[in-house]
Amino acid sequence: MSLISEGAELRGPIDGQVLAEPSLATVGDYIALLKPRVMSLVVFTALVGLSVAPGSLHPVTAFTALLCIAVGAGASGALNMWFDADIDALMTRTARRPVPMGRVQPGEALAFGLTLSCFAVVVLGLLVNVLAAALLAFTIFFYVVVYTMWLKRSTPQNIVIGGAAGAFPPMIGWAAVTGSLSLEPILLFAIILMWTPPHFWALALYRTEDYARAGIPMLPVVAGEVSTRRHILLYTLIVVPLGIAPWPLGFAGVLYGATACVTGAIMVLLAWQVFRERRPVERAARHLFAFSILYLFLLFAVLLVERGWGGLIARIAA
Amino acid sequence: MTEPAKDDGVVLTEAQKRARRSRSIAIALSLAALVILFYAMTLVKGPMVLIRPM
C-alpha cells in the first residue's frame, strides 16, 4: 500500500514533502536506459578481446564475463541519462529518452544504474577474476564521473579523453581470459580511443545547433567548423595507421591487413572530403559518421574471424 | 451531518498497475536468471569457485 491517493498532491509522512507520482515506467523504458545500441558495440568489442586472448575460458565463464560487461555498460548509460536529463531534454537526438520524457524519474534511473553497476562488478569479480572486475569498475567510474559529470560540460576535448571509456571493453575481455594485460589489448584500446573523436565530431558537425542549445562545448560549437574539420582529418590520420598496426606487429594476418588498409583509405578519403568540402559540410560529415561505424566493426570482425573464431570454437569443443 | 471520507490509501490507475506488474515480472525473471547463472558457474568451477584469481 502506498502513501498516496490518485488525484491528490502526494505528500510523504515526514514534513509533508511532495512525493513523485506512482511510476508509469515500463520494462521497455528501463531497457532504453541501458542504451542497447551502445551496449551491443561494447559487447562486440569485448567479445573480440575475449576471443583473441591466449589461454582458455569455459564458455559459461565467457558468457558470464560478457553479460557482466554488457550490464556494466548499460548501467553507465542509465547513470549518464540520470545526470544528463537536463541537457538531453534540449537536444533533438535525446529528447525522447525516458528521463526527459518523464516516464522514468531521475531517482529511479540513478537507483537502477547504481544497482546494476554494483551487480556487474561484484559478479565479474566473484565468478571471473578481480582484474577484469576492477577494469569494469574503473570504466563505469570513468564514463559517469570523469566524462559525463566533468569533461562533457567543461571542455571541447571531452570526447578525446572521454573516449577511453568506450575503449576499455576489449581490455576487460582480454583480462577476463588471461588475468593480465599486454600490448595487444592496449593496441585495441588505442584504436577505439583514436577512432572516437572523428566519429563523434562528424556527428557534432551536423548537430552543432543541438549541442549549442544544450550548452555542451563540443568542438564545432567552441572552435567552429573549420577547426573541427582539421581535427577530424588529424585524428583520422592517427587512427588509420593504428588500425593497420596489428598486422605488421604480428597480432593479425593478411586478411586483417588488407581490410585495415582498404577501409583505412576510405576513412582518410571521407575525412579529406569533410576537410575540403566547405558547403554543404553536413553531407560529407554524415558519410564519415556512417562509415566510421562500419570501419570499426569491420576491423574487429575480421580480427574475430581471423584470430578469435578458431580459438573460440576450440575452447567450446574442449 | 456527513462523515469524513475514508482514506483508501493509494489507488493505482490501470496503466500504473500494468506498468508495475510488467516491472515485477522483469525483476523476477532477472533474479531467476541470476540464480541459474550462479548455479551453472558453481557446477563449472566446482571447488575452484572459492578461489578468485587476479
mmCIF file of C-alpha atoms in Angstrom, chain A residues 130-254:
data_model
loop_
_atom_site.group_PDB
_atom_site.id
_atom_site.type_symbol
_atom_site.label_atom_id
_atom_site.label_comp_id
_atom_site.label_asym_id
_atom_site.label_seq_id
_atom_site.Cartn_x
_atom_site.Cartn_y
_atom_site.Cartn_z
ATOM 1 C CA VAL A 130 39.410 -9.461 -9.945
ATOM 2 C CA LEU A 131 41.410 -7.625 -12.636
ATOM 3 C CA ALA A 132 38.503 -7.745 -15.097
ATOM 4 C CA ALA A 133 36.135 -6.551 -12.350
ATOM 5 C CA ALA A 134 38.486 -3.702 -11.401
ATOM 6 C CA LEU A 135 38.742 -2.617 -15.048
ATOM 7 C CA LEU A 136 34.943 -2.706 -15.389
ATOM 8 C CA ALA A 137 34.537 -0.635 -12.209
ATOM 9 C CA PHE A 138 37.077 1.896 -13.498
ATOM 10 C CA THR A 139 35.311 2.034 -16.885
ATOM 11 C CA ILE A 140 31.960 2.820 -15.221
ATOM 12 C CA PHE A 141 33.629 5.439 -12.992
ATOM 13 C CA PHE A 142 35.435 6.973 -15.961
ATOM 14 C CA TYR A 143 32.307 7.205 -18.129
ATOM 15 C CA VAL A 144 29.988 8.500 -15.415
ATOM 16 C CA VAL A 145 32.213 10.714 -13.290
ATOM 17 C CA VAL A 146 35.145 11.734 -15.496
ATOM 18 C CA TYR A 147 33.281 12.028 -18.819
ATOM 19 C CA THR A 148 29.605 12.694 -18.002
ATOM 20 C CA MET A 149 29.941 14.792 -14.842
ATOM 21 C CA TRP A 150 33.190 16.592 -15.579
ATOM 22 C CA LEU A 151 34.567 16.652 -19.130
ATOM 23 C CA LYS A 152 31.374 16.695 -21.192
ATOM 24 C CA ARG A 153 30.246 20.110 -19.964
ATOM 25 C CA SER A 154 33.648 21.696 -19.425
ATOM 26 C CA THR A 155 35.972 21.142 -22.402
ATOM 27 C CA PRO A 156 35.837 20.688 -26.189
ATOM 28 C CA GLN A 157 38.319 17.833 -25.675
ATOM 29 C CA ASN A 158 35.554 15.940 -23.815
ATOM 30 C CA ILE A 159 35.274 13.225 -26.424
ATOM 31 C CA VAL A 160 39.049 12.816 -26.840
ATOM 32 C CA ILE A 161 39.608 11.883 -23.189
ATOM 33 C CA GLY A 162 36.113 10.502 -22.543
ATOM 34 C CA GLY A 163 36.515 8.133 -25.479
ATOM 35 C CA ALA A 164 38.669 5.978 -23.216
ATOM 36 C CA ALA A 165 35.505 4.717 -21.520
ATOM 37 C CA GLY A 166 34.319 3.132 -24.763
ATOM 38 C CA ALA A 167 37.782 1.737 -25.470
ATOM 39 C CA PHE A 168 38.112 -0.367 -22.310
ATOM 40 C CA PRO A 169 35.797 -3.330 -23.184
ATOM 41 C CA PRO A 170 38.352 -5.275 -25.312
ATOM 42 C CA MET A 171 40.831 -4.911 -22.433
ATOM 43 C CA ILE A 172 38.238 -6.228 -19.984
ATOM 44 C CA GLY A 173 37.534 -9.181 -22.304
ATOM 45 C CA TRP A 174 41.251 -9.915 -22.565
ATOM 46 C CA ALA A 175 41.717 -9.596 -18.789
ATOM 47 C CA ALA A 176 38.791 -11.973 -18.208
ATOM 48 C CA VAL A 177 40.732 -14.716 -20.024
ATOM 49 C CA THR A 178 44.319 -14.020 -19.034
ATOM 50 C CA GLY A 179 44.046 -12.174 -15.727
ATOM 51 C CA SER A 180 46.663 -9.763 -17.092
ATOM 52 C CA LEU A 181 47.214 -7.137 -19.797
ATOM 53 C CA SER A 182 49.738 -6.848 -22.636
ATOM 54 C CA LEU A 183 50.490 -4.781 -25.747
ATOM 55 C CA GLU A 184 47.774 -6.400 -27.856
ATOM 56 C CA PRO A 185 44.715 -5.314 -25.816
ATOM 57 C CA ILE A 186 46.330 -1.907 -25.313
ATOM 58 C CA LEU A 187 46.542 -1.589 -29.103
ATOM 59 C CA LEU A 188 42.840 -2.456 -29.412
ATOM 60 C CA PHE A 189 42.185 0.166 -26.728
ATOM 61 C CA ALA A 190 44.192 2.751 -28.676
ATOM 62 C CA ILE A 191 42.312 2.040 -31.921
ATOM 63 C CA ILE A 192 38.914 2.732 -30.309
ATOM 64 C CA LEU A 193 40.305 5.718 -28.370
ATOM 65 C CA MET A 194 41.591 7.414 -31.542
ATOM 66 C CA TRP A 195 38.520 6.370 -33.561
ATOM 67 C CA THR A 196 36.114 8.094 -31.165
ATOM 68 C CA PRO A 197 36.963 11.785 -31.854
ATOM 69 C CA PRO A 198 36.482 11.750 -35.672
ATOM 70 C CA HIS A 199 33.352 9.623 -35.217
ATOM 71 C CA PHE A 200 31.675 11.981 -32.739
ATOM 72 C CA TRP A 201 32.964 15.209 -34.267
ATOM 73 C CA ALA A 202 31.458 14.139 -37.598
ATOM 74 C CA LEU A 203 28.137 13.765 -35.767
ATOM 75 C CA ALA A 204 28.646 17.079 -33.963
ATOM 76 C CA LEU A 205 29.257 18.865 -37.289
ATOM 77 C CA TYR A 206 25.679 18.277 -38.383
ATOM 78 C CA ARG A 207 24.216 18.512 -34.877
ATOM 79 C CA THR A 208 26.020 21.732 -33.920
ATOM 80 C CA GLU A 209 22.801 23.624 -33.150
ATOM 81 C CA ASP A 210 21.647 20.821 -30.869
ATOM 82 C CA TYR A 211 24.856 20.877 -28.857
ATOM 83 C CA ALA A 212 24.915 24.692 -28.760
ATOM 84 C CA ARG A 213 21.328 24.804 -27.475
ATOM 85 C CA ALA A 214 22.246 22.364 -24.699
ATOM 86 C CA GLY A 215 25.399 24.344 -23.859
ATOM 87 C CA ILE A 216 27.734 21.415 -24.478
ATOM 88 C CA PRO A 217 31.164 22.708 -25.556
ATOM 89 C CA MET A 218 31.643 20.310 -28.461
ATOM 90 C CA LEU A 219 34.479 21.287 -30.787
ATOM 91 C CA PRO A 220 32.256 22.710 -33.594
ATOM 92 C CA VAL A 221 30.404 24.863 -31.047
ATOM 93 C CA VAL A 222 33.545 26.235 -29.375
ATOM 94 C CA ALA A 223 36.182 26.233 -32.121
ATOM 95 C CA GLY A 224 33.999 26.326 -35.231
ATOM 96 C CA GLU A 225 33.589 24.134 -38.297
ATOM 97 C CA VAL A 226 36.996 24.777 -39.874
ATOM 98 C CA SER A 227 38.928 23.748 -36.776
ATOM 99 C CA THR A 228 36.708 20.686 -36.301
ATOM 100 C CA ARG A 229 37.264 19.531 -39.881
ATOM 101 C CA ARG A 230 41.019 19.901 -39.392
ATOM 102 C CA HIS A 231 40.865 17.908 -36.147
ATOM 103 C CA ILE A 232 38.798 15.180 -37.826
ATOM 104 C CA LEU A 233 41.422 14.768 -40.544
ATOM 105 C CA LEU A 234 44.247 14.785 -37.981
ATOM 106 C CA TYR A 235 42.699 12.078 -35.797
ATOM 107 C CA THR A 236 41.773 10.003 -38.844
ATOM 108 C CA LEU A 237 45.426 10.110 -39.914
ATOM 109 C CA ILE A 238 46.306 8.770 -36.455
ATOM 110 C CA VAL A 239 43.656 6.060 -36.225
ATOM 111 C CA VAL A 240 44.277 4.539 -39.675
ATOM 112 C CA PRO A 241 47.929 3.539 -39.010
ATOM 113 C CA LEU A 242 46.875 2.325 -35.563
ATOM 114 C CA GLY A 243 44.186 0.229 -37.244
ATOM 115 C CA ILE A 244 46.772 -1.333 -39.553
ATOM 116 C CA ALA A 245 49.363 -1.859 -36.773
ATOM 117 C CA PRO A 246 48.152 -5.300 -35.547
ATOM 118 C CA TRP A 247 49.152 -6.724 -38.945
ATOM 119 C CA PRO A 248 52.875 -5.689 -39.065
ATOM 120 C CA LEU A 249 53.150 -6.360 -35.321
ATOM 121 C CA GLY A 250 52.101 -9.951 -35.954
ATOM 122 C CA PHE A 251 48.854 -9.828 -33.990
ATOM 123 C CA ALA A 252 46.788 -10.264 -37.163
ATOM 124 C CA GLY A 253 47.105 -11.811 -40.602
ATOM 125 C CA VAL A 254 46.926 -10.720 -44.216
#
